[in-house]
Coordinates of C-alpha atoms in Angstrom, one line a residue:
Chain G
X22 CA -8.8 20.3 6.4
X23 CA -9.6 18.2 9.4
X24 CA -12.5 15.8 8.9
X25 CA -12.3 14.5 12.4
X26 CA -11.6 10.9 11.5
X27 CA -11.8 8.3 14.2
X28 CA -8.6 6.6 15.2
X29 CA -9.4 3.6 13.1
X30 CA -10.3 5.7 10.0
X31 CA -7.0 7.5 10.4
X32 CA -5.2 4.1 10.4
X33 CA -6.9 3.2 7.1
X34 CA -5.6 6.5 5.6
X35 CA -2.1 5.9 7.0
X36 CA -1.8 2.3 5.7
X37 CA -3.2 3.3 2.3
X38 CA -0.9 6.3 2.1
X39 CA 2.2 4.2 2.9
X40 CA 1.3 1.7 0.1
X41 CA 0.8 4.7 -2.2
X42 CA 4.1 6.3 -1.4
X43 CA 6.3 3.2 -1.2
X44 CA 4.8 1.2 -4.0
X45 CA 2.3 3.0 -6.3
X46 CA 4.1 6.3 -6.9
X47 CA 7.5 4.6 -7.8
X48 CA 5.8 2.2 -10.2
X49 CA 3.0 4.2 -11.8
X50 CA 4.8 5.5 -14.9
X51 CA 6.1 2.1 -15.8
X52 CA 2.7 0.5 -15.2
X53 CA 1.2 3.1 -17.5
X54 CA 3.8 2.4 -20.2
X55 CA 3.7 -1.4 -20.0
X56 CA -0.1 -1.6 -19.3
X57 CA 0.7 -4.4 -16.9
X58 CA -1.8 -5.4 -14.2
X59 CA -0.4 -4.2 -10.8
X60 CA -0.4 -7.6 -9.1
X61 CA 2.4 -6.9 -6.5
X62 CA 0.7 -3.7 -5.4
X63 CA -2.7 -5.4 -5.1
X64 CA -1.1 -8.2 -3.1
X65 CA 0.4 -5.7 -0.7
X66 CA -3.1 -4.1 -0.4
X67 CA -4.5 -7.5 0.5
X68 CA -1.8 -8.2 3.0
X69 CA -2.6 -4.8 4.6
X70 CA -6.2 -6.0 5.2
X71 CA -7.7 -3.3 2.9
X72 CA -9.7 -5.5 0.6
X73 CA -12.4 -6.1 3.2
X74 CA -13.0 -2.6 4.4
X75 CA -16.7 -2.5 3.3
X76 CA -17.4 -6.1 4.1
X77 CA -19.1 -7.0 7.4
X78 CA -17.0 -8.7 10.1
X79 CA -19.2 -11.7 9.9
X80 CA -17.9 -12.3 6.4
X81 CA -14.3 -11.7 7.3
X82 CA -14.2 -8.0 6.5
X83 CA -13.4 -4.9 8.5
X84 CA -17.0 -3.9 9.0
X85 CA -16.8 -0.4 7.6
X86 CA -18.8 1.2 4.8
X87 CA -18.7 3.4 1.8
X88 CA -16.8 6.0 3.8
X89 CA -14.0 3.7 5.0
X90 CA -13.6 2.4 1.4
X91 CA -13.4 6.0 0.2
X92 CA -10.6 6.9 2.6
X93 CA -8.4 4.1 1.1
X94 CA -9.4 4.8 -2.5
X95 CA -8.5 8.5 -2.2
X96 CA -5.0 7.7 -1.2
X97 CA -4.5 5.1 -3.9
X98 CA -5.9 7.5 -6.6
X99 CA -3.5 10.2 -5.4
X100 CA -0.8 7.9 -6.6
X101 CA -2.4 6.2 -9.6
X102 CA -6.1 6.0 -10.7
X103 CA -5.3 2.9 -12.7
X104 CA -4.2 0.9 -9.6
X105 CA -7.1 2.4 -7.6
X106 CA -9.6 1.3 -10.3
X107 CA -8.2 -2.2 -10.3
X108 CA -8.6 -2.3 -6.6
X109 CA -12.1 -0.7 -6.6
X110 CA -13.4 -3.0 -9.3
X111 CA -13.3 -6.0 -6.9
X112 CA -15.6 -4.1 -4.5
X113 CA -18.0 -3.3 -7.4
X114 CA -18.1 -7.0 -8.2
X115 CA -18.7 -7.9 -4.6
X116 CA -21.5 -5.4 -3.9
X117 CA -24.3 -7.4 -5.7
X118 CA -23.6 -10.4 -3.5
X119 CA -23.4 -8.2 -0.4
X120 CA -26.6 -6.3 -1.3
X121 CA -28.8 -9.0 -2.6
X122 CA -27.1 -12.4 -2.2
X123 CA -28.3 -15.2 0.0
X124 CA -26.4 -16.0 3.2
X125 CA -24.9 -19.1 1.5
X126 CA -23.6 -17.0 -1.4
X127 CA -22.2 -14.4 1.0
X128 CA -20.5 -17.1 3.1
X129 CA -19.1 -18.7 0.0
X130 CA -17.6 -15.7 -1.7
X131 CA -17.3 -12.6 0.6
X132 CA -14.6 -13.9 3.0
X133 CA -12.3 -14.7 0.0
X134 CA -12.9 -11.3 -1.5
X135 CA -12.4 -9.6 1.9
X136 CA -9.0 -11.2 2.2
X137 CA -8.0 -10.3 -1.3
X138 CA -7.4 -14.0 -2.0
X139 CA -9.9 -13.7 -4.9
X140 CA -10.8 -10.7 -7.0
X141 CA -14.2 -9.9 -8.2
X142 CA -15.6 -8.0 -11.2
X143 CA -19.0 -6.6 -12.2
X144 CA -20.4 -7.2 -15.6
X145 CA -23.2 -5.0 -16.9
X146 CA -22.1 -3.2 -20.1
X147 CA -22.5 -4.7 -23.5
X148 CA -22.0 -3.3 -27.0
X149 CA -25.6 -2.2 -27.2
X150 CA -26.2 -1.6 -23.5
X151 CA -24.3 1.3 -22.0
X152 CA -26.3 4.2 -20.5
X153 CA -29.4 2.3 -21.6
X154 CA -29.1 -0.9 -19.6
X155 CA -32.3 -2.2 -21.1
X156 CA -30.3 -3.0 -24.3
X157 CA -28.8 -6.1 -22.6
X158 CA -28.7 -9.1 -25.0
X159 CA -26.9 -11.6 -22.8
X160 CA -29.4 -14.4 -21.9
X161 CA -29.7 -17.0 -19.2
X162 CA -31.9 -20.0 -19.6
X163 CA -32.7 -22.6 -17.0
X164 CA -31.8 -26.1 -18.0
X165 CA -32.4 -28.6 -15.2
X166 CA -30.1 -27.8 -12.3
X167 CA -28.1 -25.2 -14.3
X168 CA -28.4 -21.8 -15.9
X169 CA -27.0 -21.6 -19.4
X170 CA -25.6 -18.1 -20.3
X171 CA -25.0 -16.8 -23.8
X172 CA -23.7 -13.4 -24.9
X173 CA -20.8 -11.0 -24.6
X174 CA -20.1 -8.3 -21.9
X175 CA -17.9 -5.4 -23.0
X176 CA -15.3 -3.3 -21.2
X177 CA -15.3 -5.3 -18.0
X178 CA -12.8 -4.0 -15.5
X179 CA -10.7 -6.8 -13.9
X180 CA -11.7 -9.2 -16.6
X181 CA -9.2 -12.0 -16.9
X182 CA -7.7 -11.1 -13.5
X183 CA -10.8 -11.7 -11.3
X184 CA -12.0 -15.1 -10.3
X185 CA -15.5 -14.1 -9.3
X186 CA -17.8 -12.3 -11.7
X187 CA -21.3 -10.9 -11.0
X188 CA -23.1 -10.8 -14.3
X189 CA -26.5 -9.6 -15.3
X190 CA -28.4 -11.5 -18.0
X191 CA -31.9 -11.5 -19.4
X192 CA -34.0 -14.3 -18.0
X193 CA -37.4 -13.3 -19.4
X194 CA -37.5 -10.7 -22.1
X195 CA -41.3 -10.3 -21.9
X196 CA -41.0 -8.9 -18.4
X197 CA -39.0 -5.9 -19.3
X198 CA -37.2 -4.3 -16.3
X199 CA -38.3 -7.3 -14.2
X200 CA -36.8 -9.8 -16.7
X201 CA -33.1 -9.5 -15.8
X202 CA -31.3 -11.6 -13.2
X203 CA -27.8 -11.4 -11.6
X204 CA -25.5 -14.5 -11.4
X205 CA -22.2 -15.4 -10.0
X206 CA -19.9 -16.8 -12.7
X207 CA -16.5 -18.3 -11.7
X208 CA -13.5 -18.1 -13.9
X209 CA -13.4 -21.9 -14.2
X210 CA -17.0 -22.3 -15.4
X211 CA -17.3 -24.2 -18.7
X212 CA -18.1 -22.0 -21.7
X213 CA -16.7 -18.8 -20.1
X214 CA -13.8 -17.0 -21.8
X215 CA -12.3 -13.5 -22.3
X216 CA -11.8 -11.2 -25.3
X217 CA -8.7 -9.3 -26.1
X218 CA -7.4 -6.7 -23.7
X219 CA -8.5 -3.2 -24.7
X220 CA -6.0 -0.4 -25.4
X221 CA -7.1 2.7 -23.4
X222 CA -6.4 6.4 -23.1
X223 CA -5.8 6.2 -19.4
X224 CA -6.0 3.9 -16.3
X225 CA -3.8 1.7 -18.5
X226 CA -2.6 -0.8 -15.9
X227 CA -6.2 -1.8 -15.1
X228 CA -7.5 -4.7 -17.1
X229 CA -10.5 -4.1 -19.5
X230 CA -11.7 -7.0 -21.6
X231 CA -14.8 -8.7 -22.9
X232 CA -16.4 -11.6 -21.1
X233 CA -17.7 -14.2 -23.6
X234 CA -20.4 -16.7 -22.6
X235 CA -20.9 -19.6 -25.0
X236 CA -23.3 -22.1 -23.5
X237 CA -21.7 -21.3 -20.1
X238 CA -23.3 -23.6 -17.6
X239 CA -23.5 -22.6 -13.9
X240 CA -25.2 -24.3 -11.0
X241 CA -28.7 -23.1 -10.2
X242 CA -27.8 -21.7 -6.8
X243 CA -25.6 -19.0 -8.3
X244 CA -28.5 -16.6 -8.7
X245 CA -27.9 -13.4 -6.7
X246 CA -31.2 -12.6 -4.9
X247 CA -34.3 -13.6 -6.8
X248 CA -34.9 -14.2 -10.5
X249 CA -36.0 -11.0 -12.1
X250 CA -34.5 -8.7 -9.5
X251 CA -31.3 -8.1 -11.5
X252 CA -31.9 -4.4 -12.4
X253 CA -32.8 -3.5 -8.8
X254 CA -29.5 -5.1 -7.6
X255 CA -27.6 -3.2 -10.3
X256 CA -29.1 0.1 -9.4
X257 CA -28.4 -0.4 -5.7
X258 CA -24.9 -1.6 -6.5
X259 CA -24.1 1.5 -8.4
X260 CA -25.6 3.8 -5.8
X261 CA -23.3 2.2 -3.3
X262 CA -20.2 2.2 -5.5
X263 CA -20.3 5.7 -7.1
X264 CA -18.9 7.5 -4.2
X265 CA -15.9 5.2 -4.7
X266 CA -15.5 6.7 -8.2
X267 CA -16.1 10.2 -6.9
X268 CA -13.3 9.8 -4.4
X269 CA -10.9 8.6 -7.1
X270 CA -11.5 12.1 -8.5
X271 CA -10.7 13.7 -5.2
X272 CA -7.5 11.6 -4.9
X273 CA -6.5 12.4 -8.5
X274 CA -7.2 16.1 -8.1
X275 CA -5.1 16.1 -4.9
X276 CA -2.3 14.4 -6.6
X277 CA -2.4 16.9 -9.5
X278 CA -2.5 19.8 -7.0
X279 CA 0.5 18.4 -5.2
X280 CA 2.5 18.2 -8.4
X281 CA 1.4 21.7 -9.6
X282 CA 2.3 23.4 -6.3
X283 CA 5.6 21.6 -5.9
X284 CA 6.6 22.5 -9.5
X285 CA 5.4 26.1 -9.2
X286 CA 7.6 26.6 -6.2
X287 CA 10.8 25.4 -7.9
X288 CA 10.3 26.6 -11.5
X289 CA 12.1 29.9 -12.0
X290 CA 11.1 32.3 -14.8
X291 CA 11.8 36.0 -15.0
X292 CA 14.1 35.5 -12.0
X293 CA 11.4 34.2 -9.7
X294 CA 9.7 31.0 -8.8
X295 CA 6.5 31.0 -10.9
X296 CA 4.3 30.6 -7.7
X297 CA 5.1 34.2 -7.0
X298 CA 3.1 35.3 -10.0
X299 CA -0.6 36.0 -9.3
X300 CA -1.7 34.4 -12.6
X301 CA -0.2 31.1 -11.3
X302 CA -1.4 31.6 -7.7
X303 CA -5.0 32.0 -8.9
X304 CA -5.0 28.8 -10.9
X305 CA -3.5 26.9 -7.9
X306 CA -6.0 28.5 -5.5
X307 CA -9.0 27.5 -7.7
X308 CA -7.6 24.0 -7.9
X309 CA -7.3 23.8 -4.1
X310 CA -10.8 25.1 -3.6
X311 CA -12.3 22.6 -6.0
X312 CA -10.4 19.6 -4.5
X313 CA -11.5 20.5 -1.0
X314 CA -15.1 21.2 -2.0
X315 CA -15.3 17.8 -3.8
X316 CA -13.7 16.0 -0.8
X317 CA -16.3 17.6 1.6
X318 CA -19.2 16.6 -0.7
X319 CA -17.9 13.0 -1.2
X320 CA -17.2 12.4 2.5
X321 CA -20.7 13.7 3.4
X322 CA -22.4 11.6 0.6
X323 CA -20.5 8.5 1.7
X324 CA -21.5 9.0 5.3
X325 CA -25.1 9.7 4.2
X326 CA -25.1 6.4 2.2
X327 CA -23.8 4.4 5.1
X328 CA -26.6 5.7 7.3
X329 CA -29.5 5.8 4.8
X330 CA -29.5 2.6 2.6
X331 CA -33.0 3.5 1.3
X332 CA -32.1 7.0 0.1
X333 CA -28.8 6.8 -1.7
X334 CA -29.3 7.8 -5.4
X335 CA -29.2 11.5 -5.3
X336 CA -26.2 11.9 -2.9
X337 CA -24.3 9.2 -4.8
X338 CA -24.9 10.8 -8.2
X339 CA -24.2 14.3 -7.0
X340 CA -20.8 13.5 -5.5
X341 CA -19.8 11.5 -8.6
X342 CA -20.6 14.3 -11.0
X343 CA -19.0 17.0 -9.0
X344 CA -15.8 15.2 -8.0
X345 CA -15.1 13.7 -11.4
X346 CA -15.7 16.9 -13.3
X347 CA -13.4 18.6 -10.8
X348 CA -10.7 16.0 -11.4
X349 CA -10.8 16.6 -15.2
X350 CA -10.5 20.3 -14.7
X351 CA -7.8 20.2 -12.0
X352 CA -5.7 17.7 -13.9
X353 CA -5.9 19.9 -17.0
X354 CA -4.9 22.9 -15.0
X355 CA -2.0 21.0 -13.5
X356 CA -0.7 20.3 -17.0
X357 CA -1.1 24.0 -17.7
X358 CA 1.0 25.0 -14.7
X359 CA 3.7 22.5 -15.7
X360 CA 3.2 23.7 -19.3
X361 CA 5.7 22.1 -21.7
X362 CA 7.1 19.8 -19.0
X363 CA 3.6 18.9 -18.0
X364 CA 2.9 17.7 -21.5
X365 CA 5.8 15.3 -21.4
X366 CA 5.6 11.8 -20.0
X367 CA 8.6 12.5 -17.8
X368 CA 6.2 14.3 -15.4
X369 CA 3.1 12.5 -13.9
X370 CA 0.4 15.2 -14.7
X371 CA -0.2 14.2 -18.4
X372 CA -1.1 10.7 -17.1
X373 CA -3.4 12.2 -14.5
X374 CA -5.2 14.2 -17.3
X375 CA -5.6 11.0 -19.4
X376 CA -6.7 9.0 -16.3
X377 CA -9.2 11.7 -15.2
X378 CA -11.4 11.4 -18.4
X379 CA -12.7 7.9 -17.6
X380 CA -14.0 9.1 -14.3
X381 CA -16.6 11.2 -16.1
X382 CA -17.6 8.2 -18.2
X383 CA -17.6 4.9 -16.2
X384 CA -20.1 3.7 -13.6
X385 CA -22.7 5.9 -15.4
X386 CA -21.7 9.0 -17.5
X387 CA -22.0 12.3 -15.8
X388 CA -24.9 13.1 -18.0
X389 CA -26.8 10.0 -16.7
X390 CA -26.0 11.1 -13.2
X391 CA -27.6 14.4 -13.9
X392 CA -30.7 12.5 -15.1
X393 CA -30.8 10.6 -11.8
X394 CA -30.5 13.8 -9.8
X395 CA -33.2 15.5 -11.9
X396 CA -35.6 12.6 -11.5
X397 CA -34.9 12.5 -7.7
X398 CA -35.6 16.2 -7.4
X399 CA -38.9 15.7 -9.3
X400 CA -39.9 12.9 -6.9
X401 CA -38.8 14.8 -3.8
X402 CA -40.8 18.0 -4.7
X403 CA -43.8 16.0 -5.8
X404 CA -43.9 14.3 -2.4
X405 CA -43.4 17.6 -0.6
X406 CA -46.3 19.4 -2.4
Chain H
X29 CA 9.9 -21.4 17.1
X30 CA 10.8 -18.5 19.4
X31 CA 12.5 -15.7 17.7
X32 CA 13.9 -12.5 19.3
X33 CA 14.6 -9.5 17.1
X34 CA 16.8 -6.7 18.4
X35 CA 15.9 -3.3 16.9
X36 CA 17.2 0.2 17.4
X37 CA 15.6 3.6 16.9
X38 CA 17.8 5.8 14.8
X39 CA 17.5 9.3 13.2
X40 CA 16.1 9.2 9.7
X41 CA 19.1 9.3 7.4
X42 CA 17.2 11.6 5.0
X43 CA 17.4 14.2 7.7
X44 CA 20.8 14.0 9.3
X45 CA 22.6 17.2 10.3
X46 CA 25.7 17.7 12.4
X47 CA 25.8 20.3 15.1
X48 CA 28.6 22.5 13.8
X49 CA 29.9 23.4 17.3
X50 CA 30.0 19.9 18.9
X51 CA 30.2 17.8 15.7
X52 CA 27.6 15.5 17.2
X53 CA 24.3 14.5 15.6
X54 CA 21.7 17.3 15.9
X55 CA 18.7 15.2 17.0
X56 CA 16.3 18.1 17.6
X57 CA 13.4 18.0 15.3
X58 CA 14.8 15.0 13.4
X59 CA 12.4 12.2 12.7
X60 CA 13.2 8.9 14.4
X61 CA 12.7 5.6 12.5
X62 CA 13.4 1.9 13.0
X63 CA 16.9 1.1 11.8
X64 CA 16.3 0.0 8.2
X65 CA 18.3 -3.2 8.5
X66 CA 16.4 -4.1 11.7
X67 CA 13.2 -3.8 9.6
X68 CA 14.5 -6.6 7.4
X69 CA 15.4 -8.7 10.5
X70 CA 11.8 -8.2 11.8
X71 CA 10.3 -9.2 8.5
X72 CA 12.4 -12.4 8.3
X73 CA 11.3 -13.3 11.8
X74 CA 7.6 -12.7 11.0
X75 CA 8.0 -14.8 7.8
X76 CA 9.6 -17.7 9.8
X77 CA 6.8 -17.5 12.3
X78 CA 4.2 -17.6 9.5
X79 CA 5.8 -20.6 8.1
X80 CA 6.8 -22.6 11.2
X81 CA 4.6 -21.1 13.8
X82 CA 5.9 -19.6 17.1
X83 CA 6.3 -16.2 18.4
X84 CA 8.3 -13.0 17.7
X85 CA 9.6 -10.9 20.5
X86 CA 11.1 -7.6 19.7
X87 CA 13.7 -6.1 22.1
X88 CA 15.0 -2.6 22.0
X89 CA 17.3 -0.7 24.3
X90 CA 16.6 3.0 24.3
X91 CA 14.7 5.9 25.7
X92 CA 11.0 5.8 26.4
X93 CA 10.3 7.5 23.0
X94 CA 11.3 4.2 21.4
X95 CA 7.8 3.0 22.3
X96 CA 6.5 4.4 19.0
X97 CA 8.9 2.2 17.0
X98 CA 8.0 -0.8 19.1
X99 CA 4.3 -0.3 18.3
X100 CA 5.2 -0.1 14.7
X101 CA 7.0 -3.5 15.1
X102 CA 3.7 -5.0 16.4
X103 CA 1.8 -3.5 13.4
X104 CA 4.3 -5.4 11.2
X105 CA 3.7 -8.7 12.9
X106 CA 5.7 -8.8 16.2
X107 CA 3.8 -10.6 19.0
X108 CA 5.3 -8.9 22.0
X109 CA 7.7 -6.1 22.6
X110 CA 10.2 -5.3 25.4
X111 CA 11.7 -1.9 26.0
X112 CA 15.0 -2.0 27.9
X113 CA 15.2 1.5 29.3
X114 CA 16.9 3.2 32.2
X115 CA 18.9 6.4 32.7
X116 CA 21.7 4.2 33.8
X117 CA 22.0 2.8 30.3
X118 CA 22.7 6.3 28.8
X119 CA 26.0 6.7 26.9
X120 CA 26.6 3.0 26.4
X121 CA 29.0 1.9 23.7
X122 CA 28.6 -1.4 21.9
X123 CA 30.3 -3.3 24.8
X124 CA 27.9 -2.0 27.4
X125 CA 25.0 -2.3 25.0
X126 CA 25.6 -6.0 24.3
X127 CA 26.0 -6.6 28.1
X128 CA 22.6 -4.8 28.8
X129 CA 20.8 -6.6 25.9
X130 CA 22.2 -10.0 27.0
X131 CA 21.0 -9.5 30.5
X132 CA 17.5 -8.5 29.3
X133 CA 17.3 -11.5 26.9
X134 CA 18.3 -13.8 29.8
X135 CA 15.1 -12.6 31.5
X136 CA 13.0 -13.7 28.6
X137 CA 12.0 -17.3 27.8
X138 CA 14.4 -19.5 26.0
X139 CA 14.9 -18.6 22.3
X140 CA 15.6 -20.5 19.1
X141 CA 16.9 -17.6 17.1
X142 CA 17.9 -14.0 17.5
X143 CA 17.9 -11.8 14.4
X144 CA 19.5 -8.3 14.2
X145 CA 20.1 -5.9 11.3
X146 CA 23.7 -6.1 10.1
X147 CA 24.4 -2.7 11.5
X148 CA 22.6 0.5 12.6
X149 CA 22.7 3.4 10.2
X150 CA 23.7 5.9 12.9
X151 CA 26.7 4.3 14.7
X152 CA 27.5 2.0 11.7
X153 CA 29.6 -0.3 14.0
X154 CA 28.0 -3.7 13.1
X155 CA 29.3 -4.8 16.6
X156 CA 26.1 -5.3 18.6
X157 CA 25.0 -8.5 16.8
X158 CA 28.3 -10.4 17.1
X159 CA 28.9 -9.0 20.6
X160 CA 25.5 -10.2 21.8
X161 CA 26.1 -13.7 20.3
X162 CA 29.4 -13.9 22.2
X163 CA 27.8 -12.8 25.5
X164 CA 25.0 -15.3 25.1
X165 CA 27.5 -18.0 23.9
X166 CA 25.5 -18.9 20.7
X167 CA 26.8 -19.4 17.2
X168 CA 26.8 -16.3 15.0
X169 CA 26.5 -15.6 11.3
X170 CA 26.8 -12.1 9.8
X171 CA 25.4 -10.8 6.5
X172 CA 22.7 -13.4 6.1
X173 CA 20.9 -12.9 2.8
X174 CA 18.7 -16.0 2.9
X175 CA 17.4 -18.6 5.3
X176 CA 17.0 -21.7 3.3
X177 CA 15.9 -24.5 5.5
X178 CA 15.0 -25.0 9.1
X179 CA 14.2 -28.3 10.8
X180 CA 13.9 -26.8 14.3
X181 CA 17.3 -27.9 15.3
X182 CA 19.5 -26.3 12.7
X183 CA 19.3 -23.7 9.9
X184 CA 20.8 -23.5 6.5
X185 CA 21.7 -19.9 5.7
X186 CA 23.4 -18.0 2.9
X187 CA 26.0 -15.5 4.0
X188 CA 26.5 -12.7 1.5
X189 CA 30.2 -12.2 0.5
X190 CA 31.9 -9.8 -1.9
X191 CA 32.2 -12.5 -4.6
X192 CA 29.2 -14.7 -4.0
X193 CA 27.8 -16.4 -0.9
X194 CA 28.7 -19.0 1.7
X195 CA 26.3 -21.7 2.6
X196 CA 26.3 -22.6 6.3
X197 CA 24.5 -25.0 8.5
X198 CA 24.1 -23.6 12.0
X199 CA 22.8 -25.4 15.1
X200 CA 20.1 -23.5 17.0
X201 CA 19.9 -21.5 19.1
X202 CA 21.9 -19.0 17.1
X203 CA 22.2 -15.3 16.2
X204 CA 22.2 -13.9 12.7
X205 CA 22.6 -10.4 11.4
X206 CA 20.8 -9.8 8.1
X207 CA 21.4 -7.7 5.0
X208 CA 18.7 -5.9 3.1
X209 CA 18.8 -8.5 0.3
X210 CA 17.1 -11.0 2.5
X211 CA 13.5 -9.7 2.0
X212 CA 11.2 -6.8 1.2
X213 CA 9.7 -5.6 4.5
X214 CA 5.9 -5.4 4.6
X215 CA 3.8 -2.4 5.0
X216 CA 1.9 -2.5 8.4
X217 CA -1.5 -4.0 8.1
X218 CA -4.7 -2.5 9.4
X219 CA -5.3 -5.3 11.9
X220 CA -1.6 -5.0 12.9
X221 CA -2.0 -1.3 13.6
X222 CA -5.1 -1.9 15.7
X223 CA -3.3 -4.5 17.7
X224 CA -0.3 -2.2 18.1
X225 CA -2.5 0.5 19.5
X226 CA -3.6 -1.7 22.4
X227 CA -0.5 -3.8 23.2
X228 CA 1.2 -3.5 26.5
X229 CA 4.9 -2.8 26.3
X230 CA 7.0 -4.6 28.8
X231 CA 9.7 -2.3 30.2
X232 CA 12.8 -3.6 31.9
X233 CA 15.0 -1.3 33.9
X234 CA 18.5 -1.9 35.3
X235 CA 17.3 -3.7 38.4
X236 CA 14.7 -5.8 36.4
X237 CA 17.5 -7.3 34.4
X238 CA 19.7 -7.7 37.5
X239 CA 22.6 -5.9 35.8
X240 CA 25.9 -5.0 37.4
X241 CA 25.8 -1.1 37.6
X242 CA 29.5 -0.9 36.8
X243 CA 29.0 -2.5 33.4
X244 CA 26.2 -0.1 32.3
X245 CA 26.0 3.1 30.3
X246 CA 29.0 5.4 30.1
X247 CA 30.6 3.8 33.1
X248 CA 30.6 0.4 31.5
X249 CA 31.9 1.7 28.1
X250 CA 35.5 1.4 27.3
X251 CA 35.0 3.4 24.1
X252 CA 35.8 7.1 24.6
X253 CA 34.9 9.5 21.9
X254 CA 37.7 12.1 21.9
X255 CA 36.6 14.1 18.9
X256 CA 34.2 13.8 16.0
X257 CA 35.0 15.6 12.8
X258 CA 34.2 15.5 9.1
X259 CA 37.2 14.3 7.1
X260 CA 38.6 16.9 4.6
X261 CA 38.5 15.8 1.0
X262 CA 42.1 15.8 -0.2
X263 CA 42.0 13.6 -3.3
X264 CA 43.4 15.1 -6.5
X265 CA 41.7 14.6 -9.8
X266 CA 43.3 14.4 -13.2
X267 CA 41.6 14.0 -16.5
X268 CA 43.5 12.1 -19.2
X269 CA 42.9 13.0 -22.8
X270 CA 43.8 11.6 -26.3
X271 CA 43.3 8.3 -27.9
X272 CA 42.9 5.1 -25.8
X273 CA 46.5 4.2 -26.4
X274 CA 47.7 7.6 -25.4
X275 CA 45.6 7.6 -22.3
X276 CA 47.0 4.2 -21.3
X277 CA 50.5 5.4 -21.8
X278 CA 49.8 8.5 -19.6
X279 CA 48.2 6.4 -16.9
X280 CA 51.2 4.0 -16.9
X281 CA 53.6 7.0 -16.5
X282 CA 51.6 8.3 -13.6
X283 CA 51.4 4.9 -11.9
X284 CA 54.9 3.6 -12.5
X285 CA 56.5 5.6 -9.7
X286 CA 54.1 3.7 -7.3
X287 CA 54.9 0.3 -8.6

């Protein structure tokens, strides 16, 4: 379907698609097998100017928004959701600075993130703080001109690969939701190290590790926004970034549909290509409907978010749920169409099915998203009555 | 450093068909691309510019449709592009092509280096690079697989050979044709694509380059294509069986009449 992209937006799609076809697709099976971080591909993405899509021109970016970022992510995920996740994680790490950071912090970090020279990562999750962010145990204590961080962050995407980390820590436990603060931690800061690399079901080329803070001292001016505003920054960050996860689902779903239709056209059983059987056609048709519906919702939500910064949550959560549930279903259907071959690693759809699962989990489980949508509905209808 | 890159628009090799009646390339509906070896030449020029500063000018002789390819060259880092285009150039063989290109290049500023792909994938002659160097009276090296050093006056280059490579030092200005081993061409960047959209393409026609009409196009081409045909496969195949010793004996028997 034609989404009437501007000439510049179409260029983003074209550049991202070329990287996907020439670099990501040929390497994805090996990257999945070796679990190696896709440095060459990310360097090519940086050279193609795509790391700064959502960063304002004043800070060295392209000056686009959530929608422009989504266009690139969709193409990458069509090839490999692991590579796309590694790319997207830098944006997730940069959003807190972009949303709440001082002009000094923005000037210091955003241009280097926009050029792809430095990668960023976002650190919220801990062993006891997943869906319930109030379980955070990492602390930050002011000591003279420095903050001293202690604690461990878990399952941090881009950990060990990024140079710039945006980290939330408790600065005043007695203040509850107003007692957390976000900081920028650099890879070279004293007392900062990484845990082992996790072994995952899917998105295996992306890096997932612990961040370990042991009396990690950082200069006072690394606070993002104001002390005590950490949770607000986190919520705004996730509202902004979730369409990015949603669109990974669209890209993955499209990739699975591409594989399924191509295979169904060439696979002959009972003397005919299997696409001529209605049972197969109906599965493919449902896949196509779901992918297109998700794309339309994600594009609309991304444009809404770019235009309404004060009203992002519901649109952001709705598109995340719909598109990632779709991706799981469509990838599973693609494996069904390819059947025995689809179950083998020789074909890409089993990897897509493994990769799809994380989309329903990370950046807020789909159950948490439904909570957000429900609460927003409650608020909306209370205001209206 | 001023670098000129000569590029040619060719039919995509993935999509080549012969017209069964005329035995010429069927170009209808076939996608046109930048000759892949020229892509490596362009990439090398852009890398040299990034390292030493300067300017990359891309020159192509071809029909107006070649504009698409020239814009692509800008998106990959070229600074300016020149299309040498005139009906009078049609039907040129490599002799007339090198004449035309040399006249066009004389119209441009002085250059330090010209890079070309080692050959075009349609004609496969590999003659335009050396021919152009001869016309311009500059040193020429074919099959360059690496440019090692450059001090502005000379370049050290590696020439790919069957059994290794030659290391040559060449005074500038010079012309090299490059092999695909020299680099991995980049994917166009977003900023490059935006620049390419707006760039003005300089077009030179026959009178702009002050060419002698007798030396242009079909008229200026000594090559005459009499007939194009696909060679018939005549080779015979024999499979030898038995132990290794037996097979060697059989092979010797077959080959000995030829010795």
